[in-house]
Amino acid sequence: MKPILVLVSVDSNSILLGAKQFVNYLKEAIEKYNLRDTVDVLETGSMGVYTQGVVMAIFPDDIYYSVRSIEDVEKIVSEHLLKGRAVLPLELPKERLKLVVEKERVTEEVRIVLRNVGVIDPKSIDQYIARDGYFALHKALFEMTPQQVIQTIKESGLRGRGGAGFPTGLKWEFTAKVQADQKYVVCNADEGEPGTFKDRLIMEGDPHSVIEAMIICGYAVGATKGYIYIRGEYYGSVENVQKAIKDAYEYGFLGKNILGSGFSFDLTVRLGAGAYVCGEETALLESIEGKSGRPRLKPPYPPTQGLFGKPTVINNVETFANVPQIILNGANWFKQFGTKGSPGTKVFSLVGNVVKRGIVEVPMGISVRELIYRFGGGLLGGKRLYMVQTGGTAGTFIGVDKLDVPLDYESFRDHGVSIGSGVILAMDEDVCPVDVALNTMEFFEHESCGKCTPCREGTRLAVQILRKMSKGQGQKEDLETLKQIALVTQEASLCGLGQSINVPLLSILDNFKEDFVNHIGASSCPRGVCRFEKPTKVKTKV
Amino acid sequence: MVDREAIVNLVRNIKQQALEERDMLINALHQIQNHFGSYIPVEAAKLVAEELNVPESKVYEVLTFYTMFSIKPRGKYVVRVCVNLPCHVTGGRQIIETLKQTLGIDFDQTTSDGLFTLERTSCLGLCGVAPVIMVNDEYYGDLTPKKVKELIESLRARGEGR
């Protein structure tokens, strides 16, 4: 090992900020300055923060830089690597990356899911193993019965991180109990929820953790085949996961008679092809089966009748990524994080008008305020926070009055704030709630699969009304009609997509009612966002 | 003309990668679209139906359901612009307007020189650098109207129309 290690974030977001170019330049510079025996460069996953620059970490100095140009790289090489002087203007405040618990109670970042992301080379199975990778698989196969694995996951209290929050252990238990000649494990990596990109960063930064968890799950429930269904647009994830699967086969973690245990498991990748509804579990199964992704009527649920009609466990990427750590460290270890009803951590994506966009993994129960101001650095340009969308597009719109609600799976029931897939989309005072509502409903209208009438027609009707309102042609009755649409669509839709439309729609109508009322009958958009059009007058002959 | 042998070989390759008998269709369509660049000709779709022993109507249904597949040729550069909220509130609206203006087309249209097709897309999972667009398989983030214009101009200069 060389004395100095430079870690560079080369995930998909960072690449857009120039990461590849910077790494290449860095390597050239190291050659140029004859540092090749002193400095190692390692490309790794996301370090969690995007300050409009690529994050570079230098060890053992433990200094983090935000790099925006080739000149910055040059400066780091000539100053830091050659002369050992930190380049202060480029340095990232450490509290954002490594938080120190101060006297007052503040939330610290806890990395369970992201423990390897931004630390190891995701393309190296050896580096994963060096961080206790596949130790959990070994433990499960040789020291635990399938029932004990399920019991551990049940006791840990792990709940589905895709949004619905269903207890993972219970899901596994249902599947294990069904007798069948073939069972499947499916990983839902069709991350299409606007604002969410955690799964992508997990797959790009630590693909083996997901693979290891799926094998453990297969052992626990008696499944011998698995699919990872990844969004077709996620090239980086697909590449890293496919490489990881190949390596896992070579090392004997996949395939026949894994590690000599007698258990066999096959795993492959399937790509989505651009349909948000395929994130719904039964639609996703249909898609793997080579059909249009139209959801099935439930029950029967996947644990009894899933892929090809066989019992199937289907979990989200983040859910799976928790599993190896739980098996290794035990249920009680996991329960020390988070809240009683929602143990563990959650990966949040901070997006919108915050200063520091990125992802952060913190214990359940953190407040929206902490996420936006402590981890997100507040609002860009010192603007005032006006509204926040939590949980994703199917999540809730809240005002500043609800910033202190603790986020866990109970927060929606108790305070009307959804945790969903972990999106915190902060919007400043320049947004218009009518425009935001229209954009949201246009999304659902476009993504509705069309199979059931309430969702297909409900979303279309809501868009028509909101479009009219955004042109300044709204009427008071429209608000009531929108509420009716929301409730009917919720009640009568076939799947989770239609059933969840009421959540964003009702929350924005309730929490920002005044904005909607002020919009109606005004001469221009009160917030200067929507473009008003005069209704076309029909000339009648007298 | 569709090269029959190439398509059949592609599909047979897919068959070998399958875990189950029926998990091949979408995988096959992806690879065929890659083969032709940006769309799937009818003749190729028919061959897939034949090789996988599924009705043609079913292949057509799947082709038209998913937005990543196209049954008609797209431009040399397929520009996909994210229209969702995280991009929308960080300046995405201006990006869409700039694209429409610069290209002189609306969504789902192709420029007359055959260079560009403009499509809307859902979240690309790059909200850390919103607003974001994708051109073929390249991503571009942190966009401003100025950057978009420059990008289109440079692509225009590089690409030859048909």
XYZ file of C-alpha atoms in Angstrom:
704
model
C 0.000 0.000 0.000
C 1.202 3.478 -0.807
C 1.395 6.156 1.898
C -1.217 8.493 0.401
C -4.635 7.521 -0.889
C -6.843 9.825 -2.928
C -10.486 8.790 -3.148
C -12.548 10.355 -5.912
C -16.347 10.151 -6.191
C -17.043 8.810 -9.658
C -20.777 8.111 -9.460
C -23.262 9.195 -12.104
C -23.993 12.598 -10.559
C -20.287 13.349 -10.119
C -19.462 12.331 -13.670
C -21.701 15.163 -14.828
C -19.586 17.489 -12.730
C -16.424 16.316 -14.466
C -15.292 13.432 -12.248
C -13.859 11.268 -15.047
C -11.900 14.143 -16.479
C -10.536 15.085 -13.052
C -9.464 11.543 -12.269
C -7.628 11.249 -15.556
C -5.910 14.543 -14.993
C -5.041 13.559 -11.438
C -3.417 10.345 -12.629
C -1.440 12.207 -15.268
C -0.303 14.771 -12.737
C 0.848 12.048 -10.373
C 2.986 10.634 -13.170
C 4.239 14.060 -14.093
C 5.350 14.889 -10.551
C 6.829 11.440 -10.092
C 4.456 10.581 -7.274
C 3.473 7.180 -8.545
C 5.104 5.322 -5.655
C 3.595 7.605 -3.058
C 0.019 8.206 -4.129
C -2.776 5.791 -4.944
C -5.933 6.958 -6.710
C -9.169 5.105 -6.168
C -12.451 5.722 -7.939
C -15.326 5.180 -5.584
C -19.080 5.815 -5.274
C -20.884 8.872 -3.986
C -19.690 10.512 -0.792
C -23.157 11.908 -0.398
C -22.773 15.559 -1.221
C -22.898 17.558 -4.428
C -21.779 21.122 -3.877
C -21.506 21.639 -7.620
C -18.126 20.007 -7.395
C -16.603 16.530 -7.346
C -15.590 15.295 -3.907
C -11.988 14.176 -3.490
C -10.747 12.796 -0.178
C -7.123 12.544 0.841
C -5.987 9.977 3.396
C -4.435 9.654 5.920
C -4.905 13.449 6.180
C -8.672 13.012 6.186
C -9.264 16.138 4.149
C -12.163 16.494 1.702
C -12.083 18.785 -1.317
C -14.765 19.988 -3.665
C -13.190 20.096 -7.126
C -14.698 22.125 -9.949
C -11.947 22.437 -12.509
C -8.692 21.018 -13.761
C -6.964 23.979 -12.054
C -8.390 22.789 -8.745
C -6.906 19.342 -9.309
C -3.590 20.900 -10.222
C -3.678 22.946 -7.024
C -4.368 19.885 -4.897
C -1.503 17.992 -6.495
C 1.031 20.789 -6.372
C 0.092 22.059 -2.926
C -1.261 19.142 -0.962
C 0.331 16.065 -2.482
C 3.709 17.633 -3.163
C 4.058 20.065 -0.282
C 1.622 18.728 2.267
C -0.274 22.002 2.542
C -4.063 21.835 2.584
C -5.773 23.910 -0.102
C -8.151 25.733 2.191
C -10.452 27.390 -0.366
C -11.393 24.003 -1.795
C -11.877 22.249 1.492
C -15.313 20.932 2.396
C -16.482 21.543 5.927
C -15.972 18.266 7.700
C -19.245 18.398 9.605
C -21.137 17.677 6.411
C -19.205 14.481 5.760
C -18.184 13.343 9.214
C -20.443 14.668 11.884
C -19.295 15.151 15.425
C -21.815 14.929 18.236
C -21.824 18.257 19.973
C -23.216 19.097 23.369
C -26.701 19.741 22.119
C -28.498 16.711 20.732
C -27.979 16.666 17.030
C -28.399 13.842 14.613
C -25.283 12.165 13.415
C -25.060 10.384 10.127
C -25.181 6.613 10.615
C -24.124 4.524 7.673
C -25.496 1.012 7.497
C -26.723 0.902 3.935
C -24.079 3.289 2.645
C -21.206 1.952 4.757
C -19.167 1.028 1.705
C -20.435 3.656 -0.717
C -17.753 6.237 -1.328
C -15.219 4.086 0.514
C -14.496 1.089 -1.697
C -14.065 0.496 -5.388
C -17.506 -0.862 -6.295
C -16.032 -2.922 -9.086
C -13.752 -4.853 -6.779
C -15.214 -7.873 -5.002
C -12.016 -8.144 -2.965
C -12.534 -4.724 -1.458
C -16.085 -5.680 -0.544
C -14.856 -8.862 1.116
C -12.201 -6.869 2.959
C -15.042 -4.924 4.555
C -16.680 -8.120 5.877
C -18.503 -8.679 2.601
C -20.103 -12.110 2.181
C -19.361 -12.855 5.854
C -23.105 -12.598 6.510
C -23.777 -15.092 3.748
C -21.289 -17.479 5.281
C -22.822 -17.017 8.705
C -26.343 -17.596 7.391
C -25.418 -20.697 5.420
C -23.295 -22.402 8.067
C -24.461 -21.140 11.432
C -28.146 -20.465 10.957
C -31.212 -22.334 9.795
C -33.487 -20.603 7.302
C -35.978 -20.094 10.150
C -33.313 -18.378 12.228
C -32.496 -16.004 9.377
C -36.151 -15.062 9.036
C -36.487 -14.731 12.800
C -33.513 -12.347 12.915
C -34.933 -10.146 10.170
C -38.338 -10.174 11.876
C -36.852 -9.227 15.241
C -34.793 -6.438 13.712
C -38.026 -4.687 12.758
C -36.687 -3.872 9.276
C -39.448 -2.430 7.102
C -39.562 -2.028 3.344
C -37.619 1.047 2.247
C -39.317 1.391 -1.125
C -42.106 3.455 0.360
C -44.790 1.138 1.697
C -42.933 0.144 4.863
C -44.186 -3.439 5.068
C -42.282 -5.574 7.628
C -39.572 -7.401 5.662
C -39.304 -10.444 7.932
C -43.025 -11.080 7.658
C -42.850 -10.957 3.873
C -40.036 -13.507 3.914
C -41.922 -15.703 6.354
C -45.056 -15.762 4.163
C -42.961 -16.837 1.202
C -41.043 -19.449 3.182
C -44.254 -21.074 4.401
C -45.709 -21.696 0.939
C -44.847 -25.038 -0.617
C -43.740 -24.779 -4.233
C -41.366 -26.417 -6.690
C -39.826 -23.035 -7.517
C -39.574 -19.734 -5.652
C -37.992 -16.429 -6.610
C -36.269 -13.438 -5.056
C -36.737 -10.172 -6.926
C -34.994 -6.890 -6.255
C -37.015 -3.842 -7.178
C -34.414 -1.488 -8.618
C -36.837 0.291 -10.933
C -36.336 3.538 -9.100
C -38.601 5.985 -10.871
C -39.887 8.140 -8.049
C -38.957 11.706 -8.973
C -36.386 13.008 -6.532
C -35.159 9.598 -5.403
C -31.736 8.412 -6.432
C -30.577 6.487 -3.389
C -30.978 3.050 -4.986
C -28.893 4.124 -7.926
C -26.105 5.290 -5.653
C -26.246 2.068 -3.614
C -25.993 -0.046 -6.779
C -23.264 2.141 -8.229
C -21.321 2.342 -4.987
C -21.828 -1.054 -3.326
C -23.566 -3.574 -5.605
C -22.379 -6.630 -3.695
C -24.368 -5.750 -0.586
C -27.587 -6.171 -2.594
C -26.423 -9.404 -4.196
C -25.328 -10.865 -0.860
C -28.699 -10.012 0.683
C -30.597 -11.633 -2.165
C -28.677 -14.894 -1.764
C -29.356 -14.853 1.980
C -33.020 -14.210 1.260
C -33.092 -17.095 -1.213
C -31.623 -19.395 1.424
C -34.140 -18.215 4.025
C -37.265 -18.659 1.901
C -36.150 -21.575 -0.244
C -35.750 -19.726 -3.531
C -33.074 -20.690 -6.032
C -33.457 -17.981 -8.649
C -33.349 -14.223 -8.466
C -33.849 -11.177 -10.668
C -32.646 -7.616 -10.223
C -34.991 -5.417 -12.222
C -33.132 -2.157 -12.885
C -34.410 0.986 -14.552
C -33.371 0.924 -18.187
C -31.908 4.421 -17.974
C -29.543 3.541 -15.098
C -26.504 2.611 -17.170
C -24.006 3.021 -14.330
C -26.003 0.786 -11.999
C -26.473 -1.892 -14.628
C -22.768 -1.954 -15.395
C -21.672 -2.244 -11.762
C -24.312 -4.808 -10.826
C -23.532 -6.980 -13.820
C -19.832 -6.886 -13.047
C -20.557 -7.757 -9.421
C -22.757 -10.716 -10.382
C -20.040 -12.034 -12.664
C -17.442 -11.783 -9.902
C -19.763 -13.378 -7.352
C -20.195 -16.364 -9.686
C -16.433 -16.637 -10.065
C -15.878 -16.616 -6.318
C -18.540 -19.232 -5.754
C -21.043 -16.968 -3.975
C -23.545 -17.591 -6.763
C -24.341 -20.692 -8.759
C -24.400 -24.324 -7.692
C -23.495 -25.446 -4.207
C -22.513 -22.060 -2.793
C -19.349 -22.294 -0.647
C -19.947 -26.014 -0.419
C -23.123 -25.564 1.582
C -25.371 -27.492 -0.783
C -27.467 -24.357 -1.419
C -27.669 -23.061 -5.022
C -28.796 -19.701 -6.276
C -28.804 -18.042 -9.710
C -29.103 -14.326 -10.243
C -29.561 -12.171 -13.319
C -30.369 -8.597 -14.305
C -33.431 -7.470 -16.243
C -33.868 -3.948 -17.526
C -36.940 -1.786 -17.295
C -37.950 0.105 -20.407
C -39.363 3.382 -19.212
C -42.560 2.943 -17.229
C -42.925 4.339 -13.708
C -45.757 1.928 -12.979
C -43.257 -0.959 -13.154
C -42.041 0.134 -9.726
C -45.334 -1.312 -8.482
C -44.417 -4.847 -7.511
C -46.954 -6.812 -9.543
C -46.439 -4.613 -12.610
C -42.714 -5.250 -12.259
C -43.318 -9.006 -12.216
C -45.465 -8.727 -15.338
C -42.637 -6.833 -16.998
C -40.080 -9.550 -16.205
C -42.547 -12.005 -17.702
C -42.327 -10.066 -20.956
C -45.615 -8.200 -20.760
C -46.718 -4.604 -20.520
C -46.310 -3.468 -16.936
C -49.924 -3.453 -15.844
C -50.505 -4.211 -12.162
C -52.378 -7.307 -11.067
C -55.311 -7.389 -8.754
C -54.224 -8.150 -5.187
C -54.692 -10.575 -3.452
C -53.096 -12.947 -4.234
C -49.908 -11.218 -3.130
C -46.442 -12.069 -4.505
C -45.403 -14.175 -1.457
C -48.009 -16.736 -2.474
C -48.338 -16.062 -6.182
C -45.647 -13.880 -7.700
C -43.292 -14.264 -10.628
C -44.560 -16.899 -13.087
C -47.267 -17.641 -10.538
C -44.735 -18.857 -7.979
C -44.025 -17.574 -4.439
C -41.787 -14.517 -4.683
C -40.073 -12.143 -2.285
C -39.815 -8.696 -3.808
C -37.893 -6.017 -1.919
C -36.393 -2.647 -2.653
C -32.626 -2.118 -3.127
C -32.235 -0.207 0.128
C -34.156 -2.857 2.081
C -31.848 -5.588 0.807
C -28.734 -3.525 1.489
C -29.618 -3.540 5.211
C -29.773 -7.334 5.434
C -26.082 -8.388 5.534
C -25.386 -6.006 8.426
C -28.384 -7.265 10.372
C -27.324 -10.894 9.929
C -23.754 -10.093 10.958
C -24.517 -7.892 13.941
C -27.867 -9.173 15.110
C -31.345 -7.755 15.502
C -30.618 -5.923 18.734
C -27.724 -4.038 17.201
C -30.045 -2.806 14.426
C -32.764 -1.794 16.854
C -30.489 0.653 18.648
C -30.862 2.985 15.660
C -34.037 4.815 14.778
C -37.325 4.714 16.638
C -39.229 1.920 18.338
C -41.717 1.416 15.530
C -39.236 2.132 12.744
C -35.805 0.802 13.636
C -32.710 1.459 11.578
C -31.682 4.246 9.291
C -33.110 5.803 6.159
C -31.311 7.179 3.156
C -32.771 10.553 2.235
C -32.286 12.401 -1.040
C -32.080 16.156 -0.524
C -33.150 17.900 -3.697
C -34.696 21.096 -5.046
C -33.573 24.515 -3.899
C -31.282 23.416 -1.052
C -27.644 24.496 -1.001
C -26.180 21.007 -0.729
C -28.085 18.493 -2.752
C -27.219 14.868 -2.211
C -27.962 11.859 -0.071
C -27.615 11.329 3.619
C -28.230 8.271 5.789
C -29.560 9.040 9.230
C -31.538 7.224 11.925
C -35.300 7.128 11.515
C -37.036 9.880 13.412
C -35.028 12.806 12.082
C -37.021 15.961 11.363
C -37.486 17.635 8.005
C -35.958 20.782 9.482
C -32.743 18.995 10.371
C -32.523 17.455 6.924
C -32.989 20.736 5.091
C -31.005 23.077 7.301
C -28.395 20.851 8.914
C -27.603 18.449 6.102
C -28.888 20.431 3.152
C -27.324 23.684 4.270
C -30.571 25.650 3.989
C -31.963 27.301 0.908
C -29.993 28.541 -2.086
C -29.474 32.261 -2.324
C -30.754 32.743 1.212
C -34.321 32.454 -0.006
C -37.224 31.596 2.239
C -38.427 27.990 2.372
C -42.004 27.883 1.179
C -43.003 24.267 0.700
C -41.482 20.819 0.998
C -42.456 17.650 -0.752
C -41.592 14.646 1.375
C -41.526 11.028 0.287
C -41.521 11.487 -3.481
C -44.131 12.436 -6.026
C -46.684 10.203 -4.335
C -45.728 11.798 -1.022
C -46.967 14.847 0.835
C -46.650 18.591 0.358
C -46.106 20.353 3.645
C -45.592 23.908 4.744
C -43.028 25.267 7.166
C -45.389 24.550 10.074
C -44.647 20.826 9.837
C -40.856 20.975 9.684
C -40.383 19.450 13.112
C -42.353 16.272 12.556
C -40.098 13.246 13.197
C -39.837 11.162 10.046
C -40.606 7.488 10.492
C -43.282 5.119 9.262
C -45.772 6.494 11.794
C -45.365 10.143 10.806
C -47.890 9.902 7.994
C -50.523 8.379 10.248
C -49.845 10.800 13.104
C -49.004 14.063 11.346
C -49.832 13.640 7.669
C -46.183 13.735 6.640
C -45.042 10.878 4.423
C -41.563 9.320 4.583
C -42.133 7.375 1.356
C -38.952 6.624 -0.511
C -37.078 9.320 1.387
C -37.214 12.368 -0.863
C -36.967 15.802 0.697
C -37.693 18.272 -2.078
C -37.322 21.791 -0.768
C -38.974 24.593 -2.707
C -38.370 28.277 -2.136
C -40.775 31.182 -2.261
C -40.542 31.381 -6.054
C -42.863 28.432 -6.625
C -46.602 28.535 -7.173
C -48.560 25.677 -5.562
C -50.982 25.578 -8.514
C -48.085 25.058 -10.912
C -46.547 22.462 -8.590
C -49.856 20.578 -8.336
C -50.224 20.641 -12.117
C -46.713 19.282 -12.655
C -47.365 16.515 -10.135
C -50.664 15.446 -11.665
C -49.233 15.587 -15.186
C -46.719 13.048 -13.989
C -49.442 10.685 -12.791
C -51.523 11.221 -15.906
C -48.555 10.278 -18.055
C -47.562 7.288 -15.942
C -51.014 5.825 -15.379
C -50.966 2.483 -17.171
C -54.565 2.879 -18.269
C -55.755 -0.468 -17.033
C -58.345 0.831 -14.574
C -60.763 3.670 -15.234
C -60.521 5.657 -11.966
C -56.792 6.219 -12.302
C -56.794 6.749 -16.062
C -59.690 9.211 -16.088
C -59.139 10.682 -12.624
C -55.622 11.826 -13.359
C -56.682 13.233 -16.727
C -59.556 15.181 -15.206
C -57.359 16.563 -12.433
C -54.823 17.748 -15.022
C -57.522 19.447 -17.071
C -58.824 21.346 -14.065
C -55.369 22.334 -12.838
C -54.301 23.393 -16.315
C -57.351 25.630 -16.504
C -56.510 27.063 -13.081
C -52.912 27.704 -14.041
C -54.172 29.724 -16.997
C -56.165 31.892 -14.627
C -59.489 30.397 -15.562
C -60.191 28.517 -12.339
C -63.418 28.602 -10.391
C -64.132 28.129 -6.716
C -65.948 24.824 -7.306
C -62.783 23.400 -8.863
C -61.192 22.880 -5.465
C -64.073 20.707 -4.322
C -64.040 18.753 -7.601
C -60.313 18.097 -7.240
C -60.880 16.715 -3.758
C -63.630 14.465 -5.041
C -61.365 13.163 -7.802
C -58.633 12.475 -5.265
C -60.938 10.507 -2.995
C -62.618 8.476 -5.724
C -59.316 7.623 -7.392
C -57.935 6.517 -4.058
C -60.934 4.333 -3.285
C -61.460 2.728 -6.654
C -58.025 2.327 -8.257
C -56.544 -1.081 -8.828
C -52.988 -0.502 -7.664
C -50.790 1.644 -5.491
C -50.214 4.219 -8.213
C -53.844 5.313 -8.427
C -54.467 4.733 -4.755
C -51.741 7.142 -3.738
C -52.717 10.078 -5.948
C -54.874 11.516 -3.214
C -51.862 11.965 -0.937
C -50.052 14.686 -2.921
C -53.253 16.217 -4.222
C -55.091 16.507 -0.910
C -51.999 17.607 1.007
C -51.287 20.453 -1.377
C -54.936 21.533 -1.446
C -55.166 21.446 2.351
C -51.819 22.954 3.265
C -51.795 25.621 0.560
C -55.487 26.308 0.201
C -54.979 30.059 0.387
C -52.699 30.009 -2.637
C -55.311 28.184 -4.666
C -58.072 30.543 -3.546
C -55.924 33.613 -4.304
C -55.154 32.212 -7.717
C -58.816 32.087 -8.658
C -60.160 35.352 -10.011
C -56.764 37.058 -9.866
C -55.576 39.060 -12.853
C -52.171 37.376 -12.859
C -50.469 34.552 -11.001
C -49.889 35.901 -7.458
C -46.435 34.314 -7.512
C -45.574 35.265 -11.055
C -45.093 31.681 -12.212
C -48.194 30.688 -14.190
C -48.980 32.400 -17.447
C -52.560 33.548 -17.494
C -54.526 33.387 -20.710
C -57.747 35.170 -21.365
C -60.546 32.780 -22.257
C -61.224 32.964 -25.982
C -64.425 34.876 -26.522
C -66.926 33.397 -28.864
C -68.498 36.073 -31.009
C -72.214 35.651 -31.412
C -74.106 37.316 -34.170
C -76.884 39.561 -33.070
C -33.599 -4.133 -45.021
C -33.609 -6.083 -41.840
C -30.802 -8.572 -41.581
C -32.758 -11.664 -40.687
C -29.807 -13.702 -39.577
C -28.440 -11.014 -37.250
C -31.796 -10.658 -35.491
C -32.282 -14.377 -35.116
C -28.805 -14.696 -33.668
C -29.487 -11.883 -31.228
C -32.639 -13.564 -29.992
C -30.952 -16.946 -29.693
C -28.236 -15.303 -27.617
C -30.879 -13.870 -25.308
C -32.392 -17.316 -24.945
C -29.107 -18.606 -23.609
C -28.989 -15.900 -20.948
C -32.493 -16.645 -19.716
C -33.261 -18.055 -16.294
C -36.771 -18.986 -17.320
C -38.532 -19.664 -20.554
C -40.655 -16.528 -20.514
C -38.328 -13.837 -19.221
C -36.839 -12.888 -22.576
C -39.088 -10.539 -24.508
C -38.137 -7.148 -23.064
C -34.486 -8.095 -22.898
C -34.626 -9.069 -26.576
C -36.330 -5.821 -27.548
C -33.679 -3.789 -25.732
C -30.900 -5.491 -27.637
C -32.660 -5.201 -30.964
C -33.252 -1.507 -30.412
C -29.555 -1.117 -29.616
C -28.791 -2.983 -32.821
C -30.810 -0.541 -34.926
C -29.773 2.510 -32.964
C -32.982 4.024 -31.696
C -35.973 2.046 -32.905
C -37.329 -1.367 -33.722
C -38.513 -1.977 -37.297
C -41.715 -3.965 -37.748
C -39.933 -6.801 -39.541
C -37.553 -7.217 -36.613
C -40.450 -7.284 -34.161
C -42.101 -9.981 -36.257
C -38.940 -12.064 -36.135
C -38.850 -11.749 -32.368
C -42.444 -12.951 -32.182
C -41.555 -15.918 -34.353
C -38.391 -16.839 -32.487
C -39.910 -16.535 -29.027
C -43.190 -18.040 -30.109
C -45.392 -15.187 -28.885
C -48.151 -13.478 -30.905
C -47.108 -10.450 -32.955
C -49.863 -8.426 -31.324
C -48.279 -9.050 -27.949
C -44.871 -7.866 -29.122
C -46.496 -4.753 -30.550
C -48.361 -4.108 -27.297
C -45.161 -4.303 -25.275
C -43.275 -2.149 -27.787
C -45.783 0.655 -27.539
C -46.288 0.455 -23.774
C -42.731 1.317 -22.761
C -41.404 4.786 -23.518
C -37.840 3.658 -24.137
C -38.932 1.673 -27.202
C -39.918 3.256 -30.476
C -41.514 1.746 -33.553
C -40.518 4.598 -35.808
C -37.034 5.897 -36.472
C -35.865 8.608 -34.125
C -33.315 11.278 -34.855
C -29.614 10.669 -34.598
C -29.725 12.338 -31.197
C -32.622 11.476 -28.926
C -32.909 14.307 -26.426
C -34.776 13.239 -23.291
C -35.641 16.043 -20.925
C -36.790 15.472 -17.370
C -40.157 17.104 -16.722
C -40.570 16.136 -13.058
C -40.767 18.400 -10.043
C -37.137 18.294 -8.807
C -35.995 19.548 -12.228
C -39.073 21.718 -12.726
C -38.423 23.844 -9.611
C -34.718 24.242 -10.316
C -35.161 25.806 -13.728
C -36.364 22.859 -15.804
C -39.145 24.861 -17.386
C -36.717 27.226 -19.067
C -34.681 24.243 -20.234
C -37.713 22.740 -21.973
C -38.599 26.072 -23.603
C -35.023 26.553 -24.779
C -34.922 23.053 -26.251
C -38.202 23.526 -28.095
C -37.074 26.891 -29.436
C -33.561 25.885 -30.404
C -34.712 22.704 -32.090
C -37.896 24.201 -33.492
C -39.931 21.132 -32.579
C -42.342 19.991 -29.893
C -42.197 16.809 -27.822
C -42.165 13.532 -29.750
C -41.160 15.256 -32.977
C -38.004 14.923 -35.047
C -36.225 17.804 -36.744
C -36.540 17.831 -40.533
C -32.819 17.134 -40.980
C -33.312 13.939 -38.977
C -30.806 14.972 -36.346
C -32.850 15.459 -33.203
C -35.876 13.879 -31.569
C -37.217 15.589 -28.459
C -38.837 13.427 -25.792
C -39.956 13.994 -22.251
C -38.739 11.631 -19.606
C -39.443 10.938 -15.990
C -36.866 11.489 -13.294
C -33.443 10.242 -14.329
C -32.254 9.951 -10.751
C -29.707 12.725 -11.091
C -31.533 15.297 -8.986
C -28.225 16.110 -7.286
C -27.360 18.055 -10.432
C -30.844 19.083 -11.667
C -32.042 20.168 -14.209
C -30.924 17.216 -16.267
C -31.279 15.997 -19.831
C -30.068 12.912 -21.604
C -28.822 12.796 -25.196
C -28.714 9.182 -26.368
C -26.904 7.550 -23.468
C -25.068 10.641 -22.235
C -26.306 12.717 -19.316
C -25.981 16.487 -18.971
C -26.681 18.191 -15.654
C -26.663 21.575 -13.916
C -28.121 23.026 -17.076
C -28.905 26.598 -17.956
C -30.559 27.807 -21.165
C -27.132 28.987 -22.336
C -25.537 25.581 -21.776
C -28.402 23.869 -23.592
C -28.012 26.122 -26.636
C -24.277 25.470 -26.749
C -24.803 21.755 -26.446
C -27.330 21.616 -29.265
C -25.127 23.774 -31.472
C -22.111 21.559 -30.903
C -24.146 18.433 -31.674
C -25.514 20.084 -34.776
C -22.013 20.904 -35.933
C -20.892 17.355 -35.282
C -23.798 15.429 -36.736
C -24.768 15.129 -40.346
C -28.403 15.100 -41.289
C -29.897 12.426 -43.417
